[in-house]
XYZ file of C-alpha atoms in Angstrom:
717
model
C -3.818 48.316 27.517
C -1.451 51.250 27.466
C 1.081 51.646 24.708
C 4.435 53.297 25.074
C 4.664 56.570 23.235
C 6.627 56.353 19.978
C 8.571 58.881 18.017
C 9.177 58.815 14.325
C 12.856 58.119 15.009
C 11.898 54.900 16.754
C 9.972 53.582 13.788
C 11.639 51.203 11.412
C 11.027 53.039 8.184
C 8.012 51.777 6.321
C 4.870 53.636 5.589
C 2.663 50.687 6.474
C 4.018 50.961 10.013
C 3.839 47.191 10.162
C 7.447 46.849 11.165
C 7.408 48.712 14.481
C 9.131 46.378 16.906
C 11.974 45.684 19.276
C 12.676 41.986 18.903
C 11.391 38.897 17.197
C 9.033 36.431 18.803
C 10.728 33.307 20.057
C 9.595 29.768 19.583
C 9.479 27.958 22.924
C 12.854 26.346 23.477
C 11.478 23.021 24.608
C 9.564 22.610 21.349
C 11.820 24.140 18.755
C 10.012 22.479 15.873
C 6.706 21.199 17.227
C 5.095 20.728 13.821
C 7.604 19.019 11.595
C 4.766 17.661 9.457
C 4.094 21.251 8.378
C 7.749 21.795 7.446
C 8.900 23.371 10.710
C 12.667 23.579 11.021
C 13.153 23.426 7.264
C 13.439 26.117 4.576
C 10.202 28.031 4.142
C 10.194 27.119 0.468
C 9.733 23.446 1.370
C 6.704 24.036 3.602
C 3.078 23.536 2.666
C 0.988 26.720 2.835
C -2.747 26.910 2.199
C -5.058 29.912 2.496
C -2.698 32.594 3.781
C -4.687 35.609 4.980
C -2.054 37.923 6.426
C 1.660 38.710 6.398
C 3.872 41.157 8.259
C 7.504 41.543 9.257
C 9.621 42.794 12.131
C 12.799 44.928 12.118
C 14.938 41.802 12.566
C 13.783 40.582 9.153
C 11.419 37.837 10.289
C 8.324 37.265 8.187
C 5.068 36.310 9.925
C 2.371 34.405 8.056
C -1.227 33.994 9.070
C -1.891 30.398 7.986
C -5.655 30.602 8.085
C -6.630 27.117 7.005
C -4.276 25.625 9.613
C -5.286 28.044 12.368
C -1.639 28.851 13.009
C 0.856 31.694 12.794
C 4.105 30.779 11.048
C 7.458 32.592 11.064
C 10.174 32.632 8.425
C 13.524 33.734 9.844
C 16.043 35.834 7.886
C 17.916 32.636 7.038
C 14.741 31.213 5.498
C 13.730 28.652 8.153
C 10.021 28.308 8.909
C 8.532 27.551 12.324
C 5.139 27.695 13.984
C 4.788 30.288 16.735
C 1.074 30.164 17.553
C -1.887 27.843 17.280
C -2.480 24.142 17.763
C -4.142 23.752 14.378
C -7.552 23.105 15.927
C -10.098 25.845 15.354
C -11.363 27.325 18.593
C -10.719 29.904 21.263
C -8.525 29.334 24.265
C -5.050 29.550 25.724
C -4.966 33.173 26.864
C -2.264 33.768 29.431
C -0.197 30.806 28.248
C 2.158 29.935 25.372
C 0.787 30.898 21.983
C 1.774 27.470 20.657
C -0.819 25.926 22.959
C -3.569 28.388 22.063
C -6.568 27.922 19.803
C -7.080 30.300 16.904
C -9.972 30.379 14.474
C -9.197 31.633 10.969
C -6.393 34.070 11.831
C -6.255 36.873 9.287
C -4.385 40.204 9.297
C -1.172 40.693 11.273
C 0.890 43.628 12.492
C 4.075 43.820 14.554
C 4.321 46.657 17.053
C 6.630 47.402 19.927
C 7.830 43.813 20.263
C 4.349 42.287 20.093
C 2.504 40.552 17.275
C -1.183 41.400 16.844
C -3.522 38.965 15.120
C -6.994 39.528 13.737
C -8.444 36.244 15.054
C -11.288 36.447 12.608
C -13.780 33.757 13.533
C -13.146 34.320 17.238
C -14.195 37.937 16.693
C -11.166 39.103 18.637
C -7.790 40.751 18.291
C -5.119 38.650 19.980
C -1.672 39.791 21.134
C 1.442 37.614 21.297
C 4.184 39.209 23.348
C 7.955 38.867 22.997
C 7.909 35.848 25.350
C 5.381 34.011 23.193
C 2.456 34.534 25.592
C -0.946 35.121 24.006
C -3.763 37.310 25.340
C -6.909 38.921 23.995
C -6.467 42.605 23.189
C -9.918 43.488 21.824
C -13.277 41.794 21.420
C -15.447 39.603 23.608
C -15.934 36.845 21.045
C -19.569 37.781 20.430
C -20.130 38.584 16.748
C -21.961 41.867 17.002
C -21.428 45.601 17.237
C -20.231 47.719 18.939
C -19.742 48.946 22.529
C -17.798 52.007 21.388
C -16.188 54.497 23.775
C -15.327 51.807 26.283
C -12.540 49.294 26.832
C -11.575 47.417 23.678
C -11.563 44.154 25.598
C -15.329 44.586 26.108
C -16.091 45.642 22.544
C -18.047 43.601 20.019
C -16.334 42.778 16.719
C -17.623 40.747 13.792
C -15.068 38.922 11.635
C -12.167 41.394 12.021
C -9.927 40.997 8.985
C -6.891 43.247 9.434
C -4.990 45.450 11.884
C -2.421 48.252 11.706
C -0.852 50.905 13.952
C -0.319 54.590 13.408
C 2.791 56.453 14.489
C 1.343 57.373 17.890
C 0.417 53.834 18.917
C -3.282 53.698 18.006
C -4.439 50.336 16.649
C -6.858 50.305 13.703
C -9.124 47.299 13.072
C -10.928 46.399 9.883
C -14.195 45.199 11.438
C -15.316 43.451 8.284
C -18.835 42.229 8.900
C -19.706 45.326 10.909
C -18.678 47.343 7.833
C -16.612 49.639 10.017
C -13.069 50.603 10.807
C -12.469 50.774 14.550
C -9.655 52.420 16.488
C -8.185 51.467 19.850
C -6.295 54.401 21.342
C -3.263 54.225 23.616
C -5.564 54.068 26.636
C -7.350 50.993 25.305
C -10.581 52.823 24.389
C -12.298 51.750 21.175
C -14.199 53.991 18.754
C -15.443 53.850 15.174
C -13.511 55.982 12.678
C -15.182 54.920 9.438
C -18.421 53.269 8.418
C -22.022 53.541 9.548
C -22.288 49.793 9.941
C -24.500 49.186 6.918
C -23.062 47.473 3.850
C -23.087 49.777 0.842
C -21.287 52.594 -0.865
C -21.595 56.274 -0.090
C -20.252 59.221 1.830
C -17.274 60.295 -0.248
C -16.051 63.805 0.585
C -17.822 63.689 3.925
C -16.940 62.382 7.359
C -15.750 58.800 7.237
C -17.849 57.805 10.230
C -20.960 58.693 8.172
C -19.832 56.757 5.078
C -20.883 53.331 3.870
C -18.340 50.532 3.485
C -18.906 47.007 2.230
C -16.850 44.222 3.780
C -13.601 46.170 4.261
C -10.523 43.997 4.364
C -6.934 45.178 4.403
C -5.979 48.520 5.932
C -2.802 50.509 6.360
C -1.582 53.908 7.548
C 0.650 55.961 5.274
C 3.508 58.186 6.340
C 1.195 61.194 6.723
C -1.294 59.427 8.945
C -3.907 58.780 6.277
C -5.861 55.551 6.603
C -6.220 53.436 3.458
C -8.967 50.813 3.216
C -9.367 47.950 0.764
C -13.156 48.283 0.492
C -13.551 44.856 -1.028
C -17.286 44.651 -1.532
C -17.272 48.027 -3.276
C -14.280 47.128 -5.487
C -12.555 50.297 -4.318
C -9.697 51.570 -2.216
C -10.816 54.380 0.091
C -8.766 56.944 2.000
C -9.579 58.623 5.298
C -7.414 61.678 5.770
C -6.262 63.114 9.079
C -9.367 65.339 9.156
C -11.600 62.260 8.969
C -12.759 62.918 5.388
C -13.209 59.870 3.171
C -12.611 59.646 -0.588
C -12.116 56.960 -3.210
C -8.564 56.765 -4.545
C -8.900 53.658 -6.715
C -11.756 51.714 -8.266
C -15.119 52.688 -9.710
C -17.195 49.908 -8.072
C -17.168 47.806 -11.265
C -15.979 44.239 -10.618
C -13.665 43.883 -13.606
C -10.245 44.828 -14.905
C -9.504 48.109 -16.618
C -8.199 51.646 -16.400
C -4.448 51.150 -16.494
C -2.496 54.351 -17.274
C -5.455 56.497 -16.295
C -6.841 57.976 -13.070
C -6.986 55.264 -10.406
C -10.404 56.366 -9.192
C -11.800 55.643 -12.654
C -10.236 52.202 -12.957
C -11.832 48.814 -12.323
C -10.798 46.476 -9.516
C -12.098 43.031 -8.594
C -12.316 42.354 -4.880
C -9.246 44.230 -3.608
C -8.188 42.590 -0.342
C -5.139 44.528 0.841
C -3.248 47.775 0.378
C 0.166 49.120 1.422
C 2.085 52.347 0.792
C 5.852 52.686 0.463
C 7.992 55.525 1.741
C 7.692 57.386 -1.582
C 3.904 57.360 -1.400
C 3.390 54.607 -3.995
C 0.276 52.561 -3.252
C 0.181 48.817 -3.950
C -3.180 47.033 -4.146
C -3.883 43.305 -4.024
C -6.418 43.150 -6.868
C -7.454 39.645 -5.921
C -9.862 38.441 -8.568
C -7.860 40.112 -11.318
C -4.795 38.112 -10.226
C -2.743 41.294 -10.177
C -0.939 43.756 -7.973
C -1.896 47.247 -9.061
C 0.193 50.346 -8.402
C -0.982 53.929 -7.908
C 1.688 56.625 -8.237
C 1.881 60.031 -6.544
C -0.180 61.557 -9.378
C -3.014 59.071 -8.914
C -2.276 57.082 -12.081
C -2.854 53.331 -11.869
C -0.867 50.590 -13.603
C -0.406 46.875 -13.223
C 2.753 46.147 -11.268
C 2.629 42.356 -11.172
C 0.496 39.658 -12.753
C -1.695 39.462 -15.840
C -4.632 37.481 -17.130
C -2.886 34.113 -16.869
C -2.882 32.466 -13.461
C -0.890 29.275 -14.026
C 2.330 29.467 -11.979
C 5.233 30.438 -14.253
C 8.033 30.591 -11.733
C 10.091 33.340 -10.151
C 12.334 33.962 -13.124
C 10.058 36.220 -15.157
C 10.052 39.992 -15.003
C 7.617 41.290 -12.403
C 4.899 42.354 -14.828
C 4.898 38.912 -16.458
C 5.003 36.923 -13.226
C 1.678 35.191 -12.746
C -0.381 35.365 -9.563
C -3.465 33.435 -8.537
C -5.690 35.244 -6.054
C -3.077 37.503 -4.411
C -4.507 38.244 -1.000
C -2.224 39.969 1.497
C 0.628 42.456 1.147
C 3.400 43.746 3.386
C 6.462 45.885 2.909
C 9.766 44.267 3.805
C 12.207 46.995 4.676
C 12.084 49.964 2.345
C 12.446 48.330 -1.023
C 10.781 44.915 -1.029
C 7.163 43.849 -1.233
C 5.724 40.620 0.156
C 2.739 39.045 -1.606
C 0.574 36.209 -0.333
C 0.036 34.388 -3.638
C -2.804 32.393 -2.174
C -3.724 29.833 -4.790
C -0.114 29.289 -5.792
C 0.352 28.360 -2.128
C 3.327 30.686 -1.741
C 4.509 33.894 -0.119
C 6.611 35.796 -2.627
C 8.997 38.707 -2.270
C 9.570 41.388 -4.911
C 12.596 43.671 -5.046
C 11.045 47.055 -5.799
C 14.299 48.371 -7.236
C 15.588 45.428 -9.209
C 12.167 43.853 -9.770
C 13.450 40.415 -8.890
C 10.844 37.927 -7.643
C 11.548 35.054 -5.259
C 9.496 32.635 -3.162
C 10.193 32.867 0.560
C 7.637 30.349 1.810
C 5.467 27.611 0.364
C 6.306 24.810 -2.016
C 3.327 25.405 -4.267
C 1.411 22.399 -3.012
C -1.600 22.078 -0.800
C -1.903 19.272 1.659
C -2.725 16.130 -0.227
C -6.459 16.040 0.368
C -5.643 17.873 3.609
C -4.158 14.585 4.817
C -1.052 14.621 6.936
C -1.885 17.997 8.395
C -4.115 19.310 11.163
C -7.741 18.308 10.895
C -8.837 21.927 11.118
C -7.154 22.662 7.797
C -8.750 19.877 5.785
C -11.576 20.260 3.314
C -14.622 18.070 3.922
C -17.728 17.590 1.830
C -20.903 16.498 3.605
C -19.344 14.644 6.571
C -21.881 12.210 7.946
C -21.418 9.113 10.141
C -18.889 9.268 12.976
C -17.366 6.808 15.465
C -14.534 6.807 18.000
C -12.290 3.742 18.270
C -10.532 2.283 21.318
C -7.426 4.374 20.616
C -9.377 7.647 20.672
C -9.196 8.098 16.911
C -12.228 9.896 15.487
C -13.355 8.317 12.207
C -16.004 9.829 9.962
C -17.485 9.390 6.514
C -16.357 12.214 4.216
C -19.331 11.361 2.088
C -18.936 13.240 -1.170
C -15.193 12.598 -1.192
C -15.902 8.841 -1.122
C -13.648 8.293 1.871
C -13.563 7.525 5.556
C -11.103 9.782 7.333
C -9.466 9.685 10.733
C -8.435 12.435 13.140
C -5.838 11.062 15.535
C -5.491 12.286 19.130
C -2.686 14.604 17.964
C -5.139 16.373 15.634
C -3.636 15.081 12.363
C -6.120 13.957 9.709
C -5.661 11.110 7.233
C -7.795 9.127 4.831
C -7.985 5.550 6.051
C -10.647 3.905 3.867
C -11.486 4.628 0.244
C -9.387 5.644 -2.733
C -11.681 8.499 -3.757
C -13.313 6.576 -6.608
C -16.986 5.679 -6.611
C -17.756 2.002 -6.488
C -17.758 -1.177 -4.444
C -14.536 -2.718 -5.659
C -11.716 -3.824 -3.423
C -13.340 -6.379 -1.130
C -10.920 -8.674 0.728
C -8.130 -6.147 0.237
C -6.844 -3.049 2.051
C -9.700 -0.665 2.786
C -7.442 2.255 1.869
C -7.333 0.983 -1.726
C -11.020 0.136 -2.062
C -13.631 2.173 -3.883
C -16.532 3.528 -1.812
C -19.788 4.947 -3.097
C -21.249 7.720 -0.942
C -20.240 6.292 2.446
C -22.878 7.528 4.826
C -23.240 6.068 8.310
C -20.618 4.321 10.438
C -20.802 1.909 13.349
C -18.087 0.309 15.456
C -18.031 -2.764 17.662
C -15.883 -3.653 20.636
C -13.280 -5.229 18.384
C -12.775 -1.959 16.468
C -14.447 -3.402 13.397
C -15.997 -0.566 11.386
C -19.286 -0.917 9.501
C -19.926 1.452 6.585
C -23.215 1.990 4.793
C -22.905 3.070 1.186
C -25.382 3.867 -1.535
C -25.145 3.418 -5.263
C -28.235 4.943 -6.852
C -31.104 3.496 -4.833
C -29.147 0.434 -3.745
C -27.699 0.207 -0.238
C -25.066 -2.183 1.026
C -22.994 -2.470 4.209
C -19.272 -3.125 4.210
C -17.031 -4.083 7.097
C -13.430 -3.078 7.794
C -11.720 -5.221 10.403
C -9.111 -4.033 12.869
C -6.374 -5.011 10.372
C -7.827 -2.666 7.731
C -9.238 -5.367 5.399
C -12.607 -4.545 3.823
C -15.321 -7.096 3.067
C -18.937 -7.168 1.922
C -21.148 -7.461 5.039
C -24.796 -6.935 4.030
C -26.967 -6.158 0.994
C -27.366 -8.042 -2.287
C -27.176 -5.058 -4.594
C -30.921 -4.750 -5.187
C -33.583 -2.555 -3.634
C -36.193 -4.326 -1.552
C -37.020 -5.830 1.819
C -36.029 -9.446 1.659
C -33.680 -12.009 3.084
C -34.847 -12.621 6.660
C -33.517 -15.869 8.049
C -30.618 -16.040 5.627
C -27.198 -14.464 5.140
C -27.185 -10.678 5.399
C -25.160 -10.518 2.184
C -28.211 -11.846 0.313
C -30.723 -9.458 1.908
C -32.127 -6.324 0.292
C -32.785 -2.907 1.817
C -34.522 0.211 0.644
C -32.981 3.182 2.503
C -30.517 2.569 5.314
C -30.754 5.553 7.648
C -28.524 4.321 10.496
C -26.480 1.395 11.749
C -25.280 0.464 15.235
C -23.977 -2.438 17.307
C -24.596 -3.935 20.724
C -21.987 -5.251 23.186
C -22.502 -8.830 21.970
C -21.472 -7.890 18.423
C -24.900 -7.880 16.783
C -25.478 -5.204 14.126
C -28.738 -3.261 13.818
C -29.936 -1.442 10.702
C -32.688 1.175 10.516
C -34.452 1.225 7.135
C -36.502 4.401 7.000
C -38.495 3.661 3.827
C -39.196 0.027 4.670
C -40.123 1.340 8.137
C -38.337 -1.443 9.970
C -35.299 -2.274 12.064
C -33.259 -5.319 11.191
C -30.700 -7.291 13.142
C -27.647 -9.158 11.864
C -26.341 -11.620 14.433
C -22.759 -12.705 14.963
C -23.249 -15.532 12.440
C -24.287 -13.064 9.730
C -27.981 -14.056 9.749
C -30.505 -11.226 9.284
C -33.962 -10.826 10.833
C -36.526 -8.056 11.380
C -37.200 -6.677 14.881
C -40.798 -6.127 16.065
C -42.054 -5.916 12.489
C -45.767 -6.162 13.297
C -45.519 -3.674 16.137
C -43.798 -1.126 13.926
C -46.412 -1.536 11.183
C -49.160 -1.012 13.723
C -47.795 2.444 14.538
C -48.869 3.725 11.121
C -47.405 4.800 7.819
C -45.854 7.942 9.294
C -43.256 5.875 11.164
C -39.789 6.319 9.676
C -36.892 4.997 11.794
C -33.900 7.283 11.473
C -31.239 7.123 14.163
C -30.794 3.982 16.242
C -28.984 3.158 19.485
C -28.943 0.222 21.910
C -29.209 1.081 25.599
C -27.277 -0.655 28.365
C -29.949 -3.286 28.972
C -30.414 -4.105 25.305
C -33.507 -2.080 24.440
C -33.519 -0.555 20.963
C -34.172 3.184 20.837
C -34.887 4.832 17.509
C -35.685 8.333 16.324
C -38.930 8.392 14.391
C -38.430 11.303 12.032
C -41.831 10.779 10.445
C -43.766 11.425 13.649
C -41.135 13.589 15.412
C -40.882 11.195 18.345
C -38.394 8.909 20.027
C -39.477 5.342 20.544
C -38.105 2.346 22.417
C -38.444 -1.343 21.549
C -38.260 -3.243 24.802
C -36.770 -6.693 25.125
C -40.274 -8.156 25.076
C -40.981 -6.449 21.729
C -43.300 -3.783 23.106
C -42.873 -0.324 21.558
C -43.333 2.766 23.701
C -42.842 6.484 23.050
C -40.185 8.051 25.293
C -39.981 11.584 23.908
C -41.871 13.962 21.677
C -45.449 15.143 21.360
C -45.466 14.799 17.588
C -45.206 18.568 17.132
C -42.757 19.589 14.445
C -41.241 22.076 16.854
C -38.356 22.206 19.293
C -39.846 23.212 22.627
C -40.040 21.879 26.136
C -36.485 22.307 27.417
C -36.302 21.841 31.159
C -39.396 19.639 31.294
C -40.388 16.041 30.586
C -39.247 14.766 27.214
C -42.711 13.314 26.573
C -44.110 16.852 26.664
C -41.441 18.329 24.407
C -41.542 19.052 20.710
C -38.737 17.351 18.792
C -38.206 18.453 15.225
C -36.704 15.960 12.748
C -34.857 13.769 15.232
C -31.926 12.027 13.592
C -28.754 10.569 15.067
C -28.791 9.115 18.581
C -26.101 8.166 21.051
C -25.917 7.179 24.698
C -23.685 9.241 26.928
C -21.406 7.861 29.654
C -23.832 9.458 32.129
C -26.649 7.260 30.847
C -28.378 10.168 29.123
C -29.727 9.951 25.575
C -28.475 12.518 23.034
C -30.461 13.503 19.918
C -29.272 15.301 16.792
C -32.111 17.492 15.522
C -31.086 18.364 11.982
C -33.674 20.982 11.089
C -33.623 22.730 14.459
C -29.805 22.777 14.399
C -29.450 21.483 17.947
C -28.269 18.510 19.917
C -30.559 17.766 22.838
C -30.135 15.586 25.912
C -32.633 13.487 27.854
C -31.378 12.588 31.310
C -32.149 9.458 33.314
C -35.185 11.217 34.827
C -36.654 11.932 31.383
C -35.923 15.680 31.427
C -34.916 17.218 28.103
C -32.580 20.154 27.514
C -30.435 21.618 24.740
C -26.845 20.406 24.843
C -25.350 22.072 21.749
C -26.558 24.628 19.223
C -28.654 27.728 19.732
C -31.162 26.879 17.017
C -29.791 29.385 14.502
C -28.137 27.691 11.509
C -24.563 28.824 10.963
C -21.042 28.376 12.215
C -19.733 30.118 15.328
C -19.006 29.630 18.969
C -15.796 27.621 19.049
C -14.085 28.023 22.378
C -17.327 28.870 24.178
C -20.386 27.073 25.567
C -21.782 24.554 23.112
C -25.387 25.585 23.722
C -24.550 29.128 22.570
C -22.848 28.038 19.345
C -24.242 28.066 15.825
C -24.282 24.636 14.225
C -25.932 23.522 11.000
C -27.647 20.181 10.427
C -25.895 17.987 12.997
C -26.087 14.435 11.687
C -24.401 11.678 13.717
C -22.436 11.679 16.969
C -20.525 9.539 19.442
C -18.761 9.874 22.797
C -15.163 8.918 23.436
C -14.010 7.132 26.554
C -13.267 10.426 28.305
C -16.792 11.769 27.861
C -16.180 14.140 24.951
C -18.929 14.228 22.327
C -17.958 14.308 18.645
C -20.529 15.119 15.989
C -20.691 15.747 12.275
C -21.732 19.370 11.718
C -22.700 18.347 8.244
C -23.769 21.516 6.471
C -20.799 23.357 7.973
C -18.489 20.677 6.530
C -16.870 20.193 9.913
C -16.425 17.679 12.700
C -16.894 19.317 16.069
C -16.317 18.333 19.670
C -18.059 19.209 22.928
C -15.770 18.535 25.867
C -16.731 17.495 29.370
C -17.003 21.163 30.374
C -19.491 21.873 27.599
C -17.017 23.822 25.430
C -17.281 23.380 21.674
C -14.377 23.302 19.205
C -13.743 22.178 15.621
C -11.499 19.143 15.130
C -11.742 18.728 11.362
C -12.735 20.871 8.411
C -12.286 24.568 7.784
C -15.746 25.041 6.295
C -14.727 25.066 2.667
C -15.664 22.290 0.302
C -13.231 21.005 -2.245
C -10.645 18.328 -2.642
C -7.023 19.339 -2.484
C -4.624 17.129 -4.385
C -1.063 17.503 -5.562
C -0.792 18.515 -9.173
C -4.420 19.546 -9.545
C -6.095 22.889 -9.435
C -7.813 23.378 -6.114
C -11.489 24.053 -6.537
C -12.952 25.551 -3.407
C -16.330 26.984 -2.568
C -16.115 29.377 0.369
C -19.020 29.553 2.785
C -19.765 32.283 5.332
C -17.237 34.537 3.675
C -18.943 37.300 1.689
């Protein structure tokens, strides 16, 4: 892409050069406030903000917010009204060439406004996206493959890896903080990409030499000062680095020690703790987001560092204190607003705050200080999950899953909004015969659903397993299990039976419920009258002690198919009680794609489901794949490339990284939903084979009003 040449007179004065623009981005007129549940159309101070990664402004005074956990870009107008301008809320990649509101983003991070366009570091898509003045989104740089580098060619064909920030210089070159490649890249006005700093290896070194030969470590925020120097928040090195116009790199703040210290002395001898962003005002004053110190540090023209905002306390103390005594909690992103105001993404206070650099007045411009209550009421992609396990799809296309360690069953509606529907978050088995939303659950694990939209939930308390049922009216009852560990009760009520370890549960069209007990090595059936019996008990015993039923599914003729995780095989119990092997050689390996399933290795087969095409789908937890056996008995990989991790949204499912897929189910349209358990996400493979995330942003934690949010971040060094 070719940029128009700029002159200094055309630049709206700010040394970050983040405010270069002609007009503000519109919100599509036919959907003025498409996301009212997020606060759209209301004052920004009433909106809920979680995990803001980037902020920038335009000359008209609009503030743009990269709402990472919601996979959206938000805008606060000069009159303080917030709207959504990009992103559906569902993590993924798609929508190029159309309205940004309909596009998929995946952890959007740094932002910059330039020449009427907004540029977004679409981090987990490994791309830089551009939103033009008409609200149309395109990809500006990156192929989506997380790798390096393809320098000296078109930026659109380059390989990026978790880009975290972007900025322009005065001549129209775009700089990219290519975080996980440990490089800073530059796209010139002709669209050619090169590396300007970093060898690509994480580390520290190279000061006083050429920046391209230096070592960086997870660089985050970047900016250009008024003289064309590039400043880098070198987060992993706890430093701020500078690349001058000659290409020479030096350290201007931080001594690599992850701590706080050095105020009123030389900045390059001070201590920082994970600096994540840096900006420079027109007087040459440098402001640093010293994240883990909960401070904004300031470096003057003489190189002396002081604390500008924040101190050791992190509890929110309002906007009425003097700047130095105003608390921050993990300040993350910075931007200059005009010539004399500083914007701060006060991440864990869930606010964007503005500081008058002359009068030192602080005010909140966006965020009400609250996270989504448990993520509920917002987009599924922004919720926190903890070990999601069983999953079903009801007749209304709602996706329900067990959020196991949160002691809840949650629902993602067709509009993408997530809510808790069963469980009050407390461990236990109380609440029977009342609303399921008010009942206690104890480690809800596997779900099943029948044709009447009754939901069956397995739960474990210690070594005791029971099954509970939630009817279509939302009333929960005790369905099976007497509260003791064992293998008893055949011929009587299921509520008086004992189990050892329930590994899966499923139903047939007639309304019978089937339970796989992996330790008892049996499969039991509960009929429509609530009477329990054991299926093919003698035949299962005859297969040997290595047999451990895991996943279970009923085919269209009524045969029971189960995954035998102990012998790494799939077996079928025919209507006459005969047991035959239908897949797997017994090798603890995943091989044989493209050939007969009986000659394939299947490693740790778990969850099973039947597809609308009559094929059988297998979740292989330890090989991090979902495989498919067609009606001719041929096996192939359907999702997952075998490498544990999280990537690939918006692309082919068989090229994506998944991690310990657990249970899965198809909807009526032929989309497959599965619990990507160790990624703390629910993901979807559509009928075209494209994978996206529908719930969970990969963090674990439980967000609740009035409580401190405790989050563990994965895949984010």
